[in-house]
XYZ file of C-alpha atoms in Angstrom:
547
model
C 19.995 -2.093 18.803
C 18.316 -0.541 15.785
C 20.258 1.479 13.273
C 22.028 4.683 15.606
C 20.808 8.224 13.895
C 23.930 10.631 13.095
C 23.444 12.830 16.236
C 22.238 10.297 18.350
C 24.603 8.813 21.505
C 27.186 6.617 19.994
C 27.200 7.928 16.461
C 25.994 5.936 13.785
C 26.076 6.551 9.859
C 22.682 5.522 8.922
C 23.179 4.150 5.207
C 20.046 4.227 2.074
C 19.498 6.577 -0.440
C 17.251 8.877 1.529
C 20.008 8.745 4.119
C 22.570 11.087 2.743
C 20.481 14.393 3.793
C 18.971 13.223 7.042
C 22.972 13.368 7.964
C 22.694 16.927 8.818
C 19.021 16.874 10.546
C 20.168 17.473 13.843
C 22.202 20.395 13.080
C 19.803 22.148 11.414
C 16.958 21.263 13.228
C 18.876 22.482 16.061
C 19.202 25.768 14.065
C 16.169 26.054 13.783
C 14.738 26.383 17.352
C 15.776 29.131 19.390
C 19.358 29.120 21.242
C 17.707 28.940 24.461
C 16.989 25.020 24.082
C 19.765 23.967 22.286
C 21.856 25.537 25.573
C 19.688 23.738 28.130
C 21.758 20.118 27.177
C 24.261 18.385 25.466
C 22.503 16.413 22.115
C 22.261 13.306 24.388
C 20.277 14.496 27.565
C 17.833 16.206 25.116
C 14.975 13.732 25.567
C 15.581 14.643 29.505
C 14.002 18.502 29.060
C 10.736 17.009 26.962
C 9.263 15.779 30.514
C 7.057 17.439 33.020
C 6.342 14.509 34.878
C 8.099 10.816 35.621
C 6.226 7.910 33.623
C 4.187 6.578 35.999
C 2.903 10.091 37.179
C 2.421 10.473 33.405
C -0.011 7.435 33.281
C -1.838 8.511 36.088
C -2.913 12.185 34.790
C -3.610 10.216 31.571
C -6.064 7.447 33.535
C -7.401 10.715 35.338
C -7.781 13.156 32.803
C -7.951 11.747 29.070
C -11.225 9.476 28.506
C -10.530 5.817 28.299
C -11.639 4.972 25.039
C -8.088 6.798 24.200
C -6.077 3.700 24.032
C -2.438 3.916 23.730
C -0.192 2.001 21.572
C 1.120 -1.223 23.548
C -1.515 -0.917 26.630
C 0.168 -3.090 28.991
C 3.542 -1.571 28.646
C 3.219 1.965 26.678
C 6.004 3.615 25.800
C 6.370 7.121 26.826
C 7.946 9.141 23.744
C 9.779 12.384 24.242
C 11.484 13.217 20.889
C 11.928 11.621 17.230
C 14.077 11.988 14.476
C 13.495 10.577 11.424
C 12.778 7.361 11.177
C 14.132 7.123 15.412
C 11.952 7.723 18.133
C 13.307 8.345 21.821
C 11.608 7.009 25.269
C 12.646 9.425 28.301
C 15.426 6.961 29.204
C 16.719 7.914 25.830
C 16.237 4.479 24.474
C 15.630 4.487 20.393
C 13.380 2.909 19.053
C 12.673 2.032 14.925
C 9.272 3.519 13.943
C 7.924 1.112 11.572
C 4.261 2.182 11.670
C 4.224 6.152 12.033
C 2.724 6.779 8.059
C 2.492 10.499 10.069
C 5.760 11.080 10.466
C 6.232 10.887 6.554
C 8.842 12.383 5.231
C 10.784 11.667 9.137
C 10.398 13.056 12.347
C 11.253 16.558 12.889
C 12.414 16.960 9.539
C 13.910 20.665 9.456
C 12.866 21.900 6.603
C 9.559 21.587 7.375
C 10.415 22.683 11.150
C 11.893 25.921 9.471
C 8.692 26.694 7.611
C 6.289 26.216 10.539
C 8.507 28.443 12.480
C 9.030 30.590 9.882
C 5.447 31.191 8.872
C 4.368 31.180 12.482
C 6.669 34.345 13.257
C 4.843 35.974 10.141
C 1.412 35.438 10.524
C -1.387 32.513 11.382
C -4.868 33.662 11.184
C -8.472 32.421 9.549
C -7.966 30.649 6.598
C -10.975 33.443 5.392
C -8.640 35.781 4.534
C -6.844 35.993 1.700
C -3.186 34.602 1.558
C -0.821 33.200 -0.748
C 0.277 30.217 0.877
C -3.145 28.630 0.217
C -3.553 29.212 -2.963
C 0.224 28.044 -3.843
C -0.107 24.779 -1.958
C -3.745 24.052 -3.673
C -2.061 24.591 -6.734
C 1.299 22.412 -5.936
C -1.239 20.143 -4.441
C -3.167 19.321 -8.015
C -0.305 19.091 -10.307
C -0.101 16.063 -8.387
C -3.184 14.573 -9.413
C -5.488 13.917 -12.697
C -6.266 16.998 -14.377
C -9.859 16.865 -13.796
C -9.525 16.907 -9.916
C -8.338 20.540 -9.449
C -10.985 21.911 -6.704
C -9.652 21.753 -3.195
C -11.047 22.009 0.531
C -8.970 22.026 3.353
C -9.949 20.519 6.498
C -7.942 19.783 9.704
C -8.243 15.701 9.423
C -9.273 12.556 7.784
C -12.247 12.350 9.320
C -13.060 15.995 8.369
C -12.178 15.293 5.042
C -14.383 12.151 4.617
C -17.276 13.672 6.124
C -16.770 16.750 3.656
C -16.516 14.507 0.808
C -19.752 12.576 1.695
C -21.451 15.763 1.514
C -19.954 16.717 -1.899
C -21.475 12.884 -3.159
C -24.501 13.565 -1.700
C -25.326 16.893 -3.027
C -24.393 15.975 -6.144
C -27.142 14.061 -7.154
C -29.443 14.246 -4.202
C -28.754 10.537 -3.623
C -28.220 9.361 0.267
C -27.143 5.489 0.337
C -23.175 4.864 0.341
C -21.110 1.629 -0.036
C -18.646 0.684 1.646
C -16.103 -2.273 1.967
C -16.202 -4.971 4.711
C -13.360 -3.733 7.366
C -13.105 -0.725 6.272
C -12.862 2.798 8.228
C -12.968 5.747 7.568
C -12.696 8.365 10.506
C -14.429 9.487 13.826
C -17.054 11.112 12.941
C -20.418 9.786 13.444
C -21.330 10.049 9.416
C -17.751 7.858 9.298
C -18.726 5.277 11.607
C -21.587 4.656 10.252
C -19.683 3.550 7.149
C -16.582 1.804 9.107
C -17.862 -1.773 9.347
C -14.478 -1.793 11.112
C -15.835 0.227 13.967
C -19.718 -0.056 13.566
C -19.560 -3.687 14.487
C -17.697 -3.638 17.806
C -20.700 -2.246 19.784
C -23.996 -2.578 19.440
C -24.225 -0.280 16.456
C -26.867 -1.801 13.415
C -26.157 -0.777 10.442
C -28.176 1.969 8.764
C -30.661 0.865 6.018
C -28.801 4.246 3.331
C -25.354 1.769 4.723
C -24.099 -0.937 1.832
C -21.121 -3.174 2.837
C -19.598 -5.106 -0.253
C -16.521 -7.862 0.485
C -13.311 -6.872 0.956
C -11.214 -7.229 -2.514
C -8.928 -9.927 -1.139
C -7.690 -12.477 -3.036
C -5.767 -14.265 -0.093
C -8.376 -14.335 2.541
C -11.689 -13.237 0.941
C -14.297 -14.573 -0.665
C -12.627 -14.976 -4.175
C -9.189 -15.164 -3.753
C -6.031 -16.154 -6.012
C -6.806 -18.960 -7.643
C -10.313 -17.572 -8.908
C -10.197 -17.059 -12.844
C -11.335 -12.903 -12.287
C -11.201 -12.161 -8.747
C -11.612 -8.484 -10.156
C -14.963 -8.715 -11.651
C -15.965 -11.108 -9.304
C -15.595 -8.567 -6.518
C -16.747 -6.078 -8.488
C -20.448 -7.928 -9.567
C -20.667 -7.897 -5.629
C -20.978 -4.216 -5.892
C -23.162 -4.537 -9.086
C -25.304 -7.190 -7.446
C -26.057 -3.954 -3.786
C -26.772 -1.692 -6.347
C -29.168 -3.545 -8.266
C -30.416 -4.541 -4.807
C -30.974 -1.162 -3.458
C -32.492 0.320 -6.749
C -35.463 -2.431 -6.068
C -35.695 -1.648 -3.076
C -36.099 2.291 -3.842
C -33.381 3.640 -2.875
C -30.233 5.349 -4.555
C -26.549 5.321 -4.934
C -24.361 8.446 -3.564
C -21.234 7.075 -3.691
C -18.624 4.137 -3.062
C -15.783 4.579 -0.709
C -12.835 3.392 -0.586
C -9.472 3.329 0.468
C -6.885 3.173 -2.487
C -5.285 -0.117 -0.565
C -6.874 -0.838 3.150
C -5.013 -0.924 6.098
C -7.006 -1.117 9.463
C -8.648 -4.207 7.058
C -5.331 -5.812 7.107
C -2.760 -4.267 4.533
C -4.583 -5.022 1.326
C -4.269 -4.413 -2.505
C -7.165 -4.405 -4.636
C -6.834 -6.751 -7.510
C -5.759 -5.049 -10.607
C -9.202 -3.907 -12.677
C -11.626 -3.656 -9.853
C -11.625 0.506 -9.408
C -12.479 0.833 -13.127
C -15.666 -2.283 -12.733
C -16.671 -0.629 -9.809
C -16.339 2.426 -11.128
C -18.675 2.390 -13.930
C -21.137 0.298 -11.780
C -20.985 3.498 -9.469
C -21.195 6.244 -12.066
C -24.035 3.944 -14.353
C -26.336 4.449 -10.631
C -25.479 7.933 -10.632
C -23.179 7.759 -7.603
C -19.475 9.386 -7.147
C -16.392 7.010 -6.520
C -14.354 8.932 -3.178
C -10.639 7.309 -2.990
C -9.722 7.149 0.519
C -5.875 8.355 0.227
C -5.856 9.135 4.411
C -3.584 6.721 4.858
C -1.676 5.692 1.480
C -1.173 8.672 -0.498
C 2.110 11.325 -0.750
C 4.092 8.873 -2.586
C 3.886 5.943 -0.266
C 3.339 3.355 -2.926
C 6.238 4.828 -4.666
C 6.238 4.372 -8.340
C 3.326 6.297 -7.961
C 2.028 9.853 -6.002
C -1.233 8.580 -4.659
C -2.280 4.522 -4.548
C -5.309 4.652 -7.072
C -2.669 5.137 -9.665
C -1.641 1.930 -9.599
C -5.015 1.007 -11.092
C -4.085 2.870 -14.670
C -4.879 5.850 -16.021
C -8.373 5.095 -17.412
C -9.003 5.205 -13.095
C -9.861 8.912 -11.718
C -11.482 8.881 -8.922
C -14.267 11.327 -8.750
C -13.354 13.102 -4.783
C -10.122 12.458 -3.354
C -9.561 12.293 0.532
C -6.052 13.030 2.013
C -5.020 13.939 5.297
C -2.227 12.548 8.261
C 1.118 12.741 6.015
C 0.039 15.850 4.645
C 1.274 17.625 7.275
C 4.227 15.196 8.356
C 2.326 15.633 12.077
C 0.605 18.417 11.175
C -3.538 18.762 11.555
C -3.986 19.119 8.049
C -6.092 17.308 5.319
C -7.903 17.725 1.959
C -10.979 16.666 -0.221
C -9.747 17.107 -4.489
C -12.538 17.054 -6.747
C -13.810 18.842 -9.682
C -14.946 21.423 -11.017
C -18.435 20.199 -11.689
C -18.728 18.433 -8.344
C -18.059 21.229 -6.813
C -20.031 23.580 -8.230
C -22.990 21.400 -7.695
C -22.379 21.853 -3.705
C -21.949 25.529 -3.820
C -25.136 25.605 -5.697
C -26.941 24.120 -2.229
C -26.983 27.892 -0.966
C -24.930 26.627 2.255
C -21.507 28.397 2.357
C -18.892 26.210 3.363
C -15.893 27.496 5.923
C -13.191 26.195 7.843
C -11.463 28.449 10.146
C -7.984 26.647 10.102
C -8.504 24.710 7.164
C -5.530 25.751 5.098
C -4.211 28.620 7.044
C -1.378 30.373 6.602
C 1.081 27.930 8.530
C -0.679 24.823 7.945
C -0.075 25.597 3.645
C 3.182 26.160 4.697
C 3.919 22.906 6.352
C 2.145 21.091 3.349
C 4.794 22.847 0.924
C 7.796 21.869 2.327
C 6.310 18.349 2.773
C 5.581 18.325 -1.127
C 9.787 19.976 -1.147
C 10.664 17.569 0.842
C 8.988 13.999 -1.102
C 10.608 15.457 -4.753
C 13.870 16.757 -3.302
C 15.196 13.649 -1.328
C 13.309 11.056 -4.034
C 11.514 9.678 -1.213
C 9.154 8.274 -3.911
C 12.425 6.202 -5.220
C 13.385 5.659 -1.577
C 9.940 3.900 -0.776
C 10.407 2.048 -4.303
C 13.498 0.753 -3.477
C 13.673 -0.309 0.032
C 10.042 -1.103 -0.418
C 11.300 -3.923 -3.156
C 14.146 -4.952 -0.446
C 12.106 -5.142 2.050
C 9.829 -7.278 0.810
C 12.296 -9.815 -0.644
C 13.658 -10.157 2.811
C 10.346 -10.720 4.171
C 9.581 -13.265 1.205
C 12.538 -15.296 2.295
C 11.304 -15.127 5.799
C 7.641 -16.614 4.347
C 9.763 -19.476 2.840
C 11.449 -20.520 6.275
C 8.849 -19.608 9.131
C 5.340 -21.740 8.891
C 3.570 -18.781 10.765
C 3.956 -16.361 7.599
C 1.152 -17.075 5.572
C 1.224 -14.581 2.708
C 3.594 -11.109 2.000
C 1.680 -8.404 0.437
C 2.514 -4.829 -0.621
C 3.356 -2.162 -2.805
C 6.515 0.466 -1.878
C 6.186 1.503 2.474
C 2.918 -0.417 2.697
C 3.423 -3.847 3.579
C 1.556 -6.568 5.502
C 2.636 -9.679 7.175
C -0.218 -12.118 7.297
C 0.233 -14.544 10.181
C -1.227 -17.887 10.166
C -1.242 -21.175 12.661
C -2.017 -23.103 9.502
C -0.821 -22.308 5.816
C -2.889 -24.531 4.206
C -6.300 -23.415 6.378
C -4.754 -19.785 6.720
C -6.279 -19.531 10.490
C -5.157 -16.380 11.538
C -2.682 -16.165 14.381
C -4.114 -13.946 15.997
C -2.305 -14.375 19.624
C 0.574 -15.111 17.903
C 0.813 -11.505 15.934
C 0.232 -10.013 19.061
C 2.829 -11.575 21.078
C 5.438 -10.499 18.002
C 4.655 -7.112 18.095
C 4.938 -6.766 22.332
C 8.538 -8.820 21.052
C 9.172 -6.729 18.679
C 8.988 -3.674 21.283
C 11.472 -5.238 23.365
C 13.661 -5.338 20.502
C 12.874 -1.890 19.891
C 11.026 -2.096 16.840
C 7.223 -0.098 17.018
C 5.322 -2.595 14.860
C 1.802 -2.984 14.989
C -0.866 -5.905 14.078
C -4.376 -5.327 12.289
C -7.020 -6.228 10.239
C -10.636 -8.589 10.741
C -8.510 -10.848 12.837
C -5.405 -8.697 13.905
C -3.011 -11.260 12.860
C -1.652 -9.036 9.744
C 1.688 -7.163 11.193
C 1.419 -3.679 9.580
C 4.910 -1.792 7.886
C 4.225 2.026 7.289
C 7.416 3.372 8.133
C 8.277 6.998 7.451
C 9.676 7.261 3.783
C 13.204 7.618 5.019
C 13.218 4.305 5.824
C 16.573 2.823 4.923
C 18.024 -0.871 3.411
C 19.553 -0.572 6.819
C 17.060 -0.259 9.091
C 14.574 -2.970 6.839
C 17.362 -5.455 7.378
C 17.390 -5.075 11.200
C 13.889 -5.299 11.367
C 13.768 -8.354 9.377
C 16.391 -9.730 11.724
C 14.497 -9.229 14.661
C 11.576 -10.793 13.135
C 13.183 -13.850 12.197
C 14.577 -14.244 15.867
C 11.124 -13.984 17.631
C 9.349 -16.224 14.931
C 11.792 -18.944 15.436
C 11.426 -18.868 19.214
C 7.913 -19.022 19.094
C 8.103 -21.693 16.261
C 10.163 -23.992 18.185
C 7.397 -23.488 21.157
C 4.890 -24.657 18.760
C 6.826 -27.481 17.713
C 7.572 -28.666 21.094
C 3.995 -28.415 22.260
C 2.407 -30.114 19.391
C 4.701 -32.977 19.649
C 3.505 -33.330 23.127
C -0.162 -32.927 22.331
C 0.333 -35.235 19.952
C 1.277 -38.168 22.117
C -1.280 -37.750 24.140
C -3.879 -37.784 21.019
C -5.353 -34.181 21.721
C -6.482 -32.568 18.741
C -5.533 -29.399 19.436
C -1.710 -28.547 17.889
C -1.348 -25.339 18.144
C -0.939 -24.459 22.060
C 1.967 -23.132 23.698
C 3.833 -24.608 26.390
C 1.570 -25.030 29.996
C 3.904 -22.031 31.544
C 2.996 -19.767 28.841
C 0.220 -18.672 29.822
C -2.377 -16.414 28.412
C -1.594 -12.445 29.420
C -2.576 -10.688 25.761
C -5.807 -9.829 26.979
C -4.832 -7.707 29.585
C -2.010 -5.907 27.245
C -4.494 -4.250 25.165
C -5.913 -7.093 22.668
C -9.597 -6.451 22.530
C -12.317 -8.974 24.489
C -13.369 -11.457 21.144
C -16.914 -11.080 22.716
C -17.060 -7.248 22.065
C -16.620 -8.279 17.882
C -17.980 -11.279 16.618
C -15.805 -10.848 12.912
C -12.492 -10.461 15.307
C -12.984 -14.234 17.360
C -10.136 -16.458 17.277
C -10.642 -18.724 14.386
C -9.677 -22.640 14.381
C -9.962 -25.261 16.710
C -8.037 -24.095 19.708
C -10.190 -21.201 21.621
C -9.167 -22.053 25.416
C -7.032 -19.598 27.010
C -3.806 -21.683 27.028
C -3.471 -21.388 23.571
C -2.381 -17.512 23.839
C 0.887 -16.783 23.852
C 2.312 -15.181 26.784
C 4.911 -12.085 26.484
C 7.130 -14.148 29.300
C 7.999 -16.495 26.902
C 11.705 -15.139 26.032
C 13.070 -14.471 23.061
């Protein structure tokens, strides 16, 4: 079982620096909703009073009523989640489960202090962020002491997406300039000006690229084009982007801006070698485009030693537009585009007024403060330093004793686990990450695998995340790889014998099921098809095989 939260059934005493206050969450979450609830049920039948309808009747009004591109997380076996609590979430059987991925939840579930302000503010007043209010003005003001002096102009927005699509916009009003680049893998958001610029997403259909559309290589040195061993992987990466500019220019056409995020995570948990923002950069600003630093997913501390990602790249790196959004709110809609002053002025100068009704209101600027009370008052930056570092030693002595971990990689909460069949080859294991994460599940830890290949398992806890709680994980881990080790062991001996060049299938009664739990058909992606030489379907690893 994973770590047991202080007010959970069969008290635990959850142990980590960022512990010690999370002791009295329940209490005072519990305080802070009305008397009514708290009388309906003892602490431990609380999930019980979250459900209107059984699970299964559940998953049919979903089937019936949401559209089915909405997947859910672990399709063949969802889980149906009625409460959280920090770093805990609860199924309606009251099972709890270690969040591991939920970089929404940041600060922790249902954290009261920011439970207290919603409520608070809600009793008071929510209305059109038009009108004028202090709460706005205080966060936006919070918000930039945060960042580089020069980005001080703020726009609220409700999402990611809205924020992206905002700060395209802002680059291309700036100099009149339409054509954007973009990394390999990347995305960026839902809109239709985002997917257009989400090679992630734009190459699972039948989407073509748009000719104003650049995509430069992914910056990484493990997998990519110039990786670890290459004298500058830096500048090489970054003459890629010199080399679409240049390419563009002759071809007539102009530079609005690069996007980025500050480390990519739907492309598979990964870090920018040090120096490439600043080459990029002045590339970027010498065409007379705008740099925008994705911070969706990585920002608020995550990284630790630093408040947003980018400024792990040095201080001679400022961004030009800043995007933030999901752990803004800690679950709340609420997200951002930081720029400056001159950017900003340029778009008001368009003549088009620019309005979002809850962008910012009253309640959502009060969720955002205690969020920002929250990160400096229980040093969840030092928390995500710290375990971060513990973490990932754990997991580097994993990489040292399991064949299938093919590289570590990560900087505070933001941590991937690249999975490989071969070490040498580094042939993504792709069945094989997503038979440890349906594992995983049934050892009630929520991980989740991504990137070109979805081999890399993702860690994005919520910045409680404890010593505690990385160790258990890293337990569980070690358990499933080791099962499914000695299955690969066992079936390449026999392959072996029998001179078949294929070494790395699993045993005859494990056969394939991942496609119907969720994994996506390799014909619907050509950049996501199983690499290596063993395609057939036996070679998938089955979620029957125990562990």
């Amino acid at each position: 079982m994973p770590p047991v939260p202080p007010d959970a059934p069969g008290e635990g005493t959850p142990r980590g620096t960022a512990a010690g206050k999370a002791r009295r969450w329940g209490s005072l979450a519990r305080q802070a909703l009305s008397g009514e609830r708290e009388s309906r049920g003892a602490p431990g039948s609380r999930a019980t009073m979250c459900e209107l309808y059984s699970k299964q009747d559940t998953l049919a009004l979903r089937r019936k009523h949401i559209g089915p591109s909405c997947k859910v997380f672990f399709a063949a076996d969802p889980i149906k989640i009625v409460r959280a609590q920090g770093q805990y979430m609860f199924d309606e059987r009251g099972e709890q489960y270690l969040d591991c991925i939920n970089n929404v939840a940041h600060v922790g579930h249902c954290h009261p202090e920011v439970v207290t302000a919603a409520l608070k503010q809600m009793e008071l007043l929510n209305t059109n962020s038009r009108f004028l209010h202090d709460n706005i003005v205080e966060y936006a003001r919070r918000l930039s002491a945060t960042l580089p002096e020069r980005l001080s102009v703020c726009y609220f927005t409700n999402s990611g997406s809205e924020a992206n699509d905002l700060a395209l916009r802002l680059a291309r009003q700036f100099r009149g300039h339409q054509d954007v680049i973009t990394l390999d893998h990347a995305y960026h958001g839902h809109l239709s000006s985002l997917i257009e610029i989400s090679p992630y997403k734009f190459r699972k259909g039948k989407d073509v690229k748009k000719e104003f559309v650049h995509v430069a290589p992914t910056p990484d040195t493990y997998r990519g084009k110039y990786r670890e061993d290459h004298a500058d992987p830096a500048g090489a990466y970054a003459d890629e982007v010199k080399k679409i500019i240049e390419e563009a220019h002759n071809s007539g056409r102009k530079i609005a801006a690069f996007i980025a995020e500050s480390m990519q995570s739907c492309g598979g948990q990964i870090i920018p070698p040090a120096g490439y923002f600043q080459k990029v950069a002045e590339y970027v600003h010498r065409a007379g485009g705008v740099f925008i630093a994705d911070e969706v997913q990585v920002g608020f501390g995550r990284v630790g030693k630093h408040f947003w990602s980018f400024q792990m790249h040095g201080e001679d790196f400022v961004p030009d537009i800043v995007t933030m959004g999901k752990p803004m709110g800690n679950g709340h809609p609420m997200a951002c585009v930081v720029t400056t002053k001159e950017i900003a002025e340029s778009f008001s100068s368009s003549g088009m007024e620019y309005f979002n009704t809850y962008g910012g209101n009253p309640v959502s600027s009060a969720i955002g403060l205690a969020v920002l009370n929250v990160i400096e008052s229980e040093d969840l930056q030092g928390n995500a330093t710290r375990v971060g570092d513990y973490l990932t030693g754990l997991l580097n002595k994993q990489k040292a004793k399991h064949t299938l971990i093919g590289d570590i990689r990560g900087i505070g909460l933001f941590i991937g686990i690249d999975l490989v069949k071969d070490q040498q080859k580094r042939t993504p294991a792709t069945d094989e990450a997503q038979h440890v994460i349906y594992k995983m599940k049934e050892k009630q830890v929520l991980l989740s695998a991504d990137g070109p290949h979805r081999n890399v398992l993702k860690i994005k806890p919520p910045m409680c995340f404890t010593e505690e709680d990385a160790k258990f994980m890293v337990d569980q881990l070690d358990e499933i790889l080791t099962v499914v080790e000695e299955a690969i062991g066992a079936k390449s001996e026999s392959m072996t014998s029998e001179n078949t060049p294929c070494r790395t299938k699993m045993p005859n009664e494990a056969q394939s099921e991942l496609l119907s739990e969720g994994t996506s058909d390799p014909r619907e992606n050509p950049s996501r098809k199983r690499n290596g030489l063993c395609t057939d379907k036996h070679s998938l690893l089955s979620k029957r095989l125990k562990t």
